[in-house]
Coordinates of C-alpha atoms and ligand atoms in Angstrom, one line a residue:
M670 CA 56.5 -8.4 12.4
R671 CA 54.1 -11.4 12.1
S672 CA 51.8 -9.9 14.6
G673 CA 51.7 -6.7 12.6
I674 CA 50.5 -8.6 9.5
F675 CA 48.0 -10.4 11.7
I676 CA 46.6 -7.1 13.0
N677 CA 46.4 -5.7 9.5
V678 CA 44.5 -8.7 8.2
L679 CA 42.2 -8.5 11.2
V680 CA 41.4 -4.8 10.6
M681 CA 40.8 -5.5 6.9
L682 CA 38.4 -8.4 7.8
I683 CA 36.5 -6.2 10.3
L684 CA 36.2 -3.4 7.7
L685 CA 35.0 -5.9 5.1
F686 CA 32.3 -7.4 7.2
F687 CA 31.0 -4.4 9.1
P688 CA 29.6 -1.3 7.4
C689 CA 31.8 1.7 8.1
D690 CA 29.0 3.9 9.5
V691 CA 28.5 1.4 12.3
F692 CA 31.9 2.4 13.6
S693 CA 32.0 6.1 12.6
Q694 CA 28.6 6.8 14.1
A695 CA 28.8 4.8 17.3
G696 CA 27.5 6.9 20.1
K697 CA 26.7 9.9 17.9
S698 CA 23.2 11.0 17.0
W699 CA 22.4 9.3 13.6
Q700 CA 22.8 11.1 10.4
A701 CA 22.7 9.9 6.8
S702 CA 26.1 8.9 5.5
Q703 CA 27.3 11.4 2.8
E704 CA 28.2 8.5 0.6
T705 CA 24.6 7.2 0.7
V706 CA 23.2 10.6 0.1
E707 CA 25.4 11.1 -3.0
R708 CA 24.7 7.7 -4.4
L709 CA 20.9 8.0 -4.1
S710 CA 20.9 11.5 -5.4
K711 CA 22.9 10.4 -8.4
N712 CA 20.5 7.5 -9.1
Q713 CA 17.3 9.3 -8.4
G714 CA 18.0 12.9 -9.1
E715 CA 14.3 14.0 -9.0
F716 CA 14.1 13.2 -5.2
N717 CA 15.7 15.1 -2.4
Y718 CA 18.2 13.3 -0.1
Y719 CA 20.0 16.4 1.2
E720 CA 19.0 17.5 4.6
E721 CA 19.9 21.1 3.8
K722 CA 17.4 21.1 0.9
V723 CA 14.5 20.2 3.2
P724 CA 12.1 23.1 2.9
S725 CA 11.0 25.0 6.0
Y726 CA 7.5 23.9 7.0
K727 CA 4.9 24.3 9.8
L728 CA 3.1 21.2 11.0
P729 CA -0.6 21.4 11.6
D730 CA -1.3 22.0 15.3
L731 CA -2.3 18.8 17.2
L732 CA -3.8 20.5 20.1
T733 CA -6.0 23.2 18.6
A734 CA -9.5 22.0 17.6
Q735 CA -11.2 23.1 14.4
N736 CA -13.2 25.7 16.4
G737 CA -10.0 27.2 17.8
K738 CA -10.4 25.7 21.2
K739 CA -7.1 24.6 22.9
I740 CA -7.0 20.9 23.9
T741 CA -5.7 20.7 27.4
S742 CA -6.7 17.2 28.7
A743 CA -6.9 13.6 27.6
G744 CA -10.7 13.9 27.9
M745 CA -10.9 16.8 25.5
W746 CA -8.5 15.1 23.1
E747 CA -10.7 12.0 23.0
K748 CA -14.0 13.8 22.8
I749 CA -13.0 16.5 20.3
R750 CA -9.7 16.5 18.6
R751 CA -9.0 12.8 18.1
K752 CA -12.3 12.4 16.3
E753 CA -11.5 15.5 14.0
I754 CA -8.1 14.1 13.1
L755 CA -9.4 10.6 12.5
E756 CA -11.9 12.0 10.0
L757 CA -9.3 14.1 8.3
F758 CA -7.2 11.0 7.7
R759 CA -10.2 9.1 6.4
E760 CA -11.1 11.9 4.1
N761 CA -7.6 12.9 2.9
V762 CA -5.3 9.9 3.1
Y763 CA -6.6 6.3 3.6
G764 CA -10.3 6.6 2.7
R765 CA -13.4 5.4 4.5
V766 CA -14.5 1.9 5.1
P767 CA -17.9 1.4 3.3
S768 CA -21.0 0.9 5.5
T769 CA -22.1 -2.3 3.7
S770 CA -23.1 -4.9 6.2
W771 CA -21.1 -8.1 6.5
S772 CA -20.7 -11.0 8.9
E773 CA -17.8 -13.2 9.8
S774 CA -17.1 -16.7 11.0
F775 CA -14.0 -18.5 12.2
R776 CA -13.0 -22.1 11.2
L777 CA -10.1 -23.9 12.8
L778 CA -8.6 -25.8 9.8
N779 CA -5.6 -27.3 11.6
E780 CA -4.3 -27.5 15.1
E781 CA -0.9 -29.1 16.0
K782 CA -0.1 -29.2 19.7
N783 CA 3.4 -30.3 19.2
A784 CA 4.7 -27.7 16.8
M785 CA 8.2 -26.2 17.0
G786 CA 9.5 -29.4 18.7
G787 CA 6.8 -29.2 21.4
D788 CA 7.4 -25.5 22.2
A789 CA 4.2 -24.2 20.6
T790 CA 0.7 -25.0 19.3
L791 CA 0.0 -24.1 15.7
K792 CA -3.4 -23.0 14.7
Q793 CA -4.5 -22.2 11.2
V794 CA -7.8 -20.4 11.1
D795 CA -9.9 -19.3 8.1
I796 CA -11.7 -16.0 8.8
T797 CA -14.6 -16.0 6.4
I798 CA -16.2 -12.7 5.5
N799 CA -19.7 -12.9 4.1
S800 CA -21.7 -10.2 2.5
D801 CA -24.8 -10.6 0.3
G802 CA -23.9 -14.3 -0.4
K803 CA -20.3 -13.5 -1.5
T804 CA -17.4 -14.7 0.7
L805 CA -13.8 -14.0 1.2
D806 CA -11.3 -16.0 3.3
I807 CA -8.5 -14.5 5.3
R808 CA -6.1 -17.3 6.5
L809 CA -4.6 -16.6 9.9
T810 CA -1.5 -18.6 11.0
L811 CA -0.9 -18.5 14.8
F812 CA 1.6 -20.1 17.1
V813 CA 1.0 -20.0 20.9
P814 CA 3.7 -20.9 23.4
N815 CA 2.9 -24.2 25.2
K816 CA 4.5 -23.2 28.4
A817 CA 2.1 -20.3 29.0
T818 CA -0.2 -20.6 32.0
K819 CA -2.5 -17.7 31.1
P820 CA -3.6 -15.9 27.9
V821 CA -0.5 -14.3 26.3
P822 CA 0.1 -11.1 24.4
A823 CA 0.6 -11.5 20.7
F824 CA 2.5 -10.0 17.7
L825 CA 0.4 -10.0 14.5
L826 CA 2.3 -9.4 11.3
I827 CA 0.6 -8.0 8.2
D828 CA 2.6 -10.0 5.6
N829 CA 3.3 -8.1 2.4
R830 CA 6.2 -10.3 1.3
G831 CA 4.6 -13.6 0.5
P832 CA 4.2 -17.0 2.2
E833 CA 7.9 -18.0 1.9
N834 CA 8.5 -15.8 5.0
T835 CA 5.7 -17.4 7.1
D836 CA 5.9 -21.2 6.6
P837 CA 3.6 -22.8 9.1
K838 CA 5.6 -26.1 8.9
R839 CA 8.8 -24.1 9.8
L840 CA 10.8 -25.9 7.1
V841 CA 11.7 -22.4 5.8
K842 CA 12.5 -19.8 8.4
S843 CA 12.8 -16.1 7.8
E844 CA 13.9 -13.3 10.0
F845 CA 10.9 -11.3 8.6
W846 CA 8.7 -13.4 10.9
P847 CA 11.0 -15.0 13.4
A848 CA 8.2 -17.2 14.9
E849 CA 10.5 -19.4 17.1
E850 CA 12.2 -16.4 18.7
V851 CA 8.9 -14.7 19.5
I852 CA 7.5 -17.9 21.1
T853 CA 10.7 -18.2 23.2
R854 CA 10.0 -14.7 24.6
G855 CA 6.6 -15.8 25.7
Y856 CA 4.4 -14.2 23.1
A857 CA 2.0 -15.7 20.6
V858 CA 3.0 -14.9 17.0
A859 CA 0.5 -14.6 14.2
V860 CA 0.4 -13.6 10.5
F861 CA -2.0 -13.1 7.7
S862 CA -1.2 -12.3 4.1
N863 CA -2.3 -8.8 2.9
A864 CA -3.2 -10.4 -0.5
D865 CA -6.0 -12.5 1.1
V866 CA -7.7 -9.2 2.0
D867 CA -6.9 -7.3 -1.1
P868 CA -4.4 -8.3 -3.8
D869 CA -1.7 -5.6 -4.1
N870 CA -2.4 -4.5 -7.7
F871 CA -4.4 -1.7 -9.3
D872 CA -7.5 -3.4 -10.7
D873 CA -9.9 -0.6 -10.2
F874 CA -11.0 -2.1 -6.9
K875 CA -12.7 -5.1 -8.2
N876 CA -10.9 -7.9 -6.3
G877 CA -10.4 -8.7 -2.7
I878 CA -12.6 -7.2 0.0
H879 CA -13.5 -4.3 -2.4
G880 CA -15.3 -6.8 -4.6
L881 CA -17.4 -7.8 -1.6
L882 CA -18.1 -4.6 0.2
D883 CA -17.9 -1.7 -2.3
R884 CA -21.2 -0.4 -3.7
G885 CA -21.9 2.1 -6.4
E886 CA -19.5 4.7 -7.8
R887 CA -16.2 5.2 -6.0
K888 CA -15.9 8.5 -4.2
P889 CA -12.8 10.6 -3.6
D890 CA -12.7 9.3 0.0
S891 CA -13.5 5.7 -0.8
W892 CA -11.1 3.3 1.0
G893 CA -7.9 2.2 -0.8
T894 CA -5.9 -1.0 -0.4
L895 CA -4.0 0.1 2.8
A896 CA -7.3 0.7 4.5
A897 CA -8.5 -2.7 3.4
W898 CA -5.5 -4.4 4.8
A899 CA -5.9 -2.5 8.1
W900 CA -9.5 -3.7 8.2
G901 CA -8.2 -7.2 7.6
A902 CA -5.9 -6.9 10.7
S903 CA -8.9 -6.0 12.7
R904 CA -10.7 -9.2 11.6
C905 CA -7.7 -11.1 13.0
L906 CA -8.2 -9.2 16.3
D907 CA -11.9 -10.3 16.2
Y908 CA -10.7 -13.9 16.1
F909 CA -8.2 -13.3 19.0
E910 CA -11.1 -12.2 21.1
T911 CA -12.6 -15.6 20.8
D912 CA -9.3 -17.5 21.5
K913 CA -8.7 -18.2 25.2
D914 CA -5.0 -18.6 24.6
I915 CA -4.6 -15.0 23.5
D916 CA -4.8 -11.8 25.6
A917 CA -6.7 -9.8 23.0
E918 CA -6.1 -6.6 24.9
K919 CA -2.4 -7.0 24.4
V920 CA -2.0 -7.4 20.7
A921 CA 0.7 -5.6 18.7
V922 CA 0.1 -5.1 15.0
V923 CA 3.4 -5.2 13.0
G924 CA 4.1 -4.2 9.5
H925 CA 7.1 -3.5 7.2
S926 CA 7.1 -0.8 4.6
R927 CA 3.6 -0.8 3.0
G928 CA 2.7 -3.1 5.9
G929 CA 4.1 -0.5 8.3
K930 CA 1.9 2.2 6.9
T931 CA -1.0 -0.2 7.3
A932 CA -0.1 -1.1 10.9
L933 CA -0.3 2.6 11.9
W934 CA -3.6 3.1 10.2
A935 CA -5.0 -0.2 11.7
A936 CA -4.1 1.0 15.2
A937 CA -5.5 4.5 14.5
E938 CA -8.8 3.1 13.3
D939 CA -9.1 0.2 15.8
Q940 CA -8.4 1.2 19.4
R941 CA -8.4 -2.4 20.5
F942 CA -4.8 -2.7 19.2
A943 CA -2.5 -2.2 22.2
M944 CA 0.6 -1.4 20.1
A945 CA 1.6 -0.6 16.5
V946 CA 5.0 -1.3 15.0
A947 CA 5.8 0.6 11.8
N948 CA 9.0 -0.8 10.4
E949 CA 10.5 1.6 7.8
S950 CA 7.1 2.7 6.8
G951 CA 8.2 5.9 5.0
C952 CA 5.9 8.0 2.9
G953 CA 2.2 7.5 3.7
G954 CA 3.4 5.9 7.0
A955 CA 5.5 7.5 9.7
S956 CA 7.5 10.0 7.8
L957 CA 6.5 13.7 7.6
A958 CA 5.2 14.6 4.2
R959 CA 6.1 18.2 4.5
R960 CA 9.8 17.4 4.5
K961 CA 9.6 16.1 0.9
Y962 CA 12.6 13.9 1.5
G963 CA 13.0 10.6 -0.4
E964 CA 9.6 9.3 -1.6
T965 CA 6.9 12.0 -2.0
I966 CA 3.1 12.0 -2.2
A967 CA 3.3 12.7 -5.9
R968 CA 5.5 9.7 -6.5
I969 CA 3.7 7.2 -4.3
T970 CA 0.2 8.1 -5.7
A971 CA 1.6 7.7 -9.2
S972 CA 3.3 4.3 -8.5
F973 CA 0.7 2.9 -6.2
P974 CA -2.6 4.5 -7.2
H975 CA -4.6 1.9 -5.3
W976 CA -3.1 2.3 -1.9
F977 CA -4.8 5.5 -0.8
C978 CA -8.1 7.3 -1.4
T979 CA -8.2 9.5 -4.5
N980 CA -8.2 12.7 -2.4
Y981 CA -4.7 12.0 -1.3
T982 CA -3.4 12.8 -4.8
K983 CA -4.4 16.4 -4.2
W984 CA -1.6 16.8 -1.8
G985 CA 1.2 15.8 -4.1
N986 CA 3.4 18.9 -4.6
N987 CA 1.0 20.6 -2.3
E988 CA 2.0 19.1 1.1
D989 CA 1.8 22.4 3.0
S990 CA -2.0 22.6 2.3
M991 CA -2.7 19.1 3.5
P992 CA -4.8 19.4 6.7
V993 CA -2.8 16.6 8.4
D994 CA 0.8 15.4 8.6
M995 CA 2.0 12.1 10.0
H996 CA 2.7 13.2 13.6
M997 CA -1.1 13.3 13.8
L998 CA -1.2 9.6 12.8
M999 CA 1.1 8.7 15.7
A1000 CA -1.0 10.8 18.0
L1001 CA -4.2 8.9 17.0
I1002 CA -2.6 5.8 18.5
A1003 CA -1.9 7.5 21.9
P1004 CA -2.0 6.5 24.7
R1005 CA -1.4 3.0 23.3
A1006 CA 2.2 2.0 22.3
V1007 CA 3.9 3.0 19.0
Y1008 CA 7.3 1.7 17.8
V1009 CA 8.7 3.5 14.7
T1010 CA 11.8 2.3 13.0
S1011 CA 14.2 3.2 10.2
A1012 CA 17.3 1.7 8.5
S1013 CA 20.4 3.7 7.9
E1014 CA 20.6 3.0 4.1
D1015 CA 16.8 3.4 3.6
L1016 CA 16.7 7.1 2.9
W1017 CA 13.8 6.6 0.6
A1018 CA 11.7 6.1 3.7
D1019 CA 13.2 9.2 5.4
P1020 CA 14.5 8.1 8.8
R1021 CA 14.7 11.7 10.2
G1022 CA 11.2 12.5 9.0
S1023 CA 10.0 9.3 10.7
Y1024 CA 11.7 10.2 14.0
L1025 CA 10.4 13.8 13.8
S1026 CA 6.9 12.5 13.3
L1027 CA 7.0 10.5 16.5
Y1028 CA 8.8 13.4 18.3
N1029 CA 6.1 15.9 17.3
S1030 CA 3.3 13.6 18.4
L1031 CA 4.5 13.7 22.0
P1032 CA 2.3 16.5 23.2
V1033 CA -0.6 14.1 22.9
F1034 CA 1.2 11.2 24.7
R1035 CA 1.9 13.7 27.4
L1036 CA -1.8 14.4 28.0
Y1037 CA -1.8 10.9 29.4
R1038 CA 1.7 10.5 30.8
K1039 CA 3.3 13.8 31.6
N1040 CA 6.9 12.7 31.5
T1041 CA 6.9 11.1 28.1
S1042 CA 9.9 12.6 26.3
L1043 CA 12.4 11.8 23.5
P1044 CA 15.6 13.6 22.8
E1045 CA 15.3 16.3 20.1
Q1046 CA 18.3 14.7 18.3
M1047 CA 17.9 11.3 16.7
P1048 CA 19.4 8.5 18.7
P1049 CA 22.7 6.9 17.6
L1050 CA 22.7 4.0 15.1
N1051 CA 21.4 0.6 16.6
T1052 CA 20.3 2.3 19.8
P1053 CA 16.6 2.2 20.5
V1054 CA 15.1 5.1 22.5
K1055 CA 11.9 4.7 24.4
S1056 CA 9.8 6.7 26.8
G1057 CA 6.4 5.6 28.2
N1058 CA 4.6 4.2 25.2
V1059 CA 6.8 5.4 22.4
A1060 CA 9.9 3.9 20.9
Y1061 CA 12.2 4.4 17.9
H1062 CA 15.3 2.9 16.4
V1063 CA 17.5 3.3 13.3
R1064 CA 19.2 0.0 12.5
D1065 CA 22.2 -0.2 10.3
G1066 CA 21.6 -1.6 6.8
V1067 CA 19.1 -1.6 4.1
H1068 CA 15.3 -1.7 3.8
N1069 CA 14.2 -4.9 5.5
M1070 CA 12.8 -6.3 8.8
L1071 CA 15.3 -8.5 10.6
L1072 CA 15.6 -10.4 13.8
K1073 CA 17.5 -7.5 15.3
D1074 CA 14.5 -5.3 14.7
W1075 CA 12.1 -7.9 16.2
N1076 CA 14.3 -8.3 19.3
W1077 CA 13.9 -4.6 20.0
F1078 CA 10.1 -4.7 19.4
M1079 CA 9.9 -7.5 21.9
D1080 CA 12.1 -5.6 24.5
F1081 CA 9.6 -2.8 24.1
G1082 CA 6.7 -5.2 24.3
D1083 CA 8.1 -6.5 27.6
T1084 CA 7.5 -3.1 29.1
V1085 CA 4.2 -2.2 27.5
L1086 CA 2.4 -5.5 26.8
K1087 CA 3.3 -7.6 29.8
Ligands
GTR246 C1 8.2 0.9 -2.3 C2 7.4 2.1 -2.0 C3 7.5 2.4 -0.5 C4 7.3 1.1 0.3 C5 7.9 -0.1 -0.3 C6 7.5 -1.5 0.2 O1 8.4 0.7 -3.6 O2 7.8 3.2 -2.7 O3 6.5 3.3 -0.1 O4 6.1 0.9 0.7 O5 7.7 -0.2 -1.6 O6 6.4 -1.7 0.7 O7 8.4 -2.4 0.3

């Protein structure tokens, strides 16, 4: 009798502390829980969360060049098609970096050899951009493992959540940037704040790096804020190339949400990045626009008009005419590594659309490594899938980046960065 009560209490406690879909979906290909679909549909009726209402669509062909020629080798991809697609993304989505000349310098502001109880060295570096006598500082915070005997690979976070997540003194610790855990795994861990490069508000492109480099009237393909942040990530990589503790050929750029969109574009634009991690990057990031599931182009360009180039607004409610879709963004990163993630409750960022984007980019990864393949079905909850240089997981829970996500990034890093 007493043991019956005990079991009942135990079951109740388990159900209380673990989301039901963790159990009901164990081992099965992930699908959105009906309860979440209904709840979100009720709260945000103008957006689609029903899989059965996703329109049929045809993705632009990755391997046919604009002149109709079929791309059959990595060489042809690099010489012809990759360049075409990169230009299409500059023109239609993120915008072009202006050609204004600038210079940069690095200043080590602080170095503590005994950080993290002796496990790491902390370096704080100001990257100063100079153009026509105006300057802008990007503050880079970096921990390097003290036990390393050679230059180490690094994870660089584009921080869009504010300094409370990235305390250099480590009095406040956050799973969003779990620096201790990354150091323990033998990587360097770095972060810069996106706001240093361009504050995240719509001020008609007067502040941040726009204020320094933009000249004349804005054009429909002038760079937006995401492209500016991506450019900032590349400046951190410039610094890594000068730091003998870092293996600059093995740097992963990591971002969450708007930072995830940025990480993908940073790696597409700058082929020095060895890996991109796009955590729950959603619309304008990994998820396929043509599915019109969750956040849409019309919505994102209305709520965040400064993120993209003006041309991008043309594709709101007109996705099928857009000359690119996001599988092509993943392909721009090939053959380097890409890790895409989703969270089970974060349907706004369209988990399935994010997986399908990666899945549909595989023909390009295969030009380099024939046997790269992912299952057609999404993997089960909390079960990363990886093949060659691509990886994906859908974690249980809400929109966030947690230690659990980072541990999987590092597992993948162990195979592609070490
Ligand atoms: C949301 C936006 C998403 C995502 C997110 C974030 O409001 O709709 O596209 O970028 O912000 O960055 O947290």
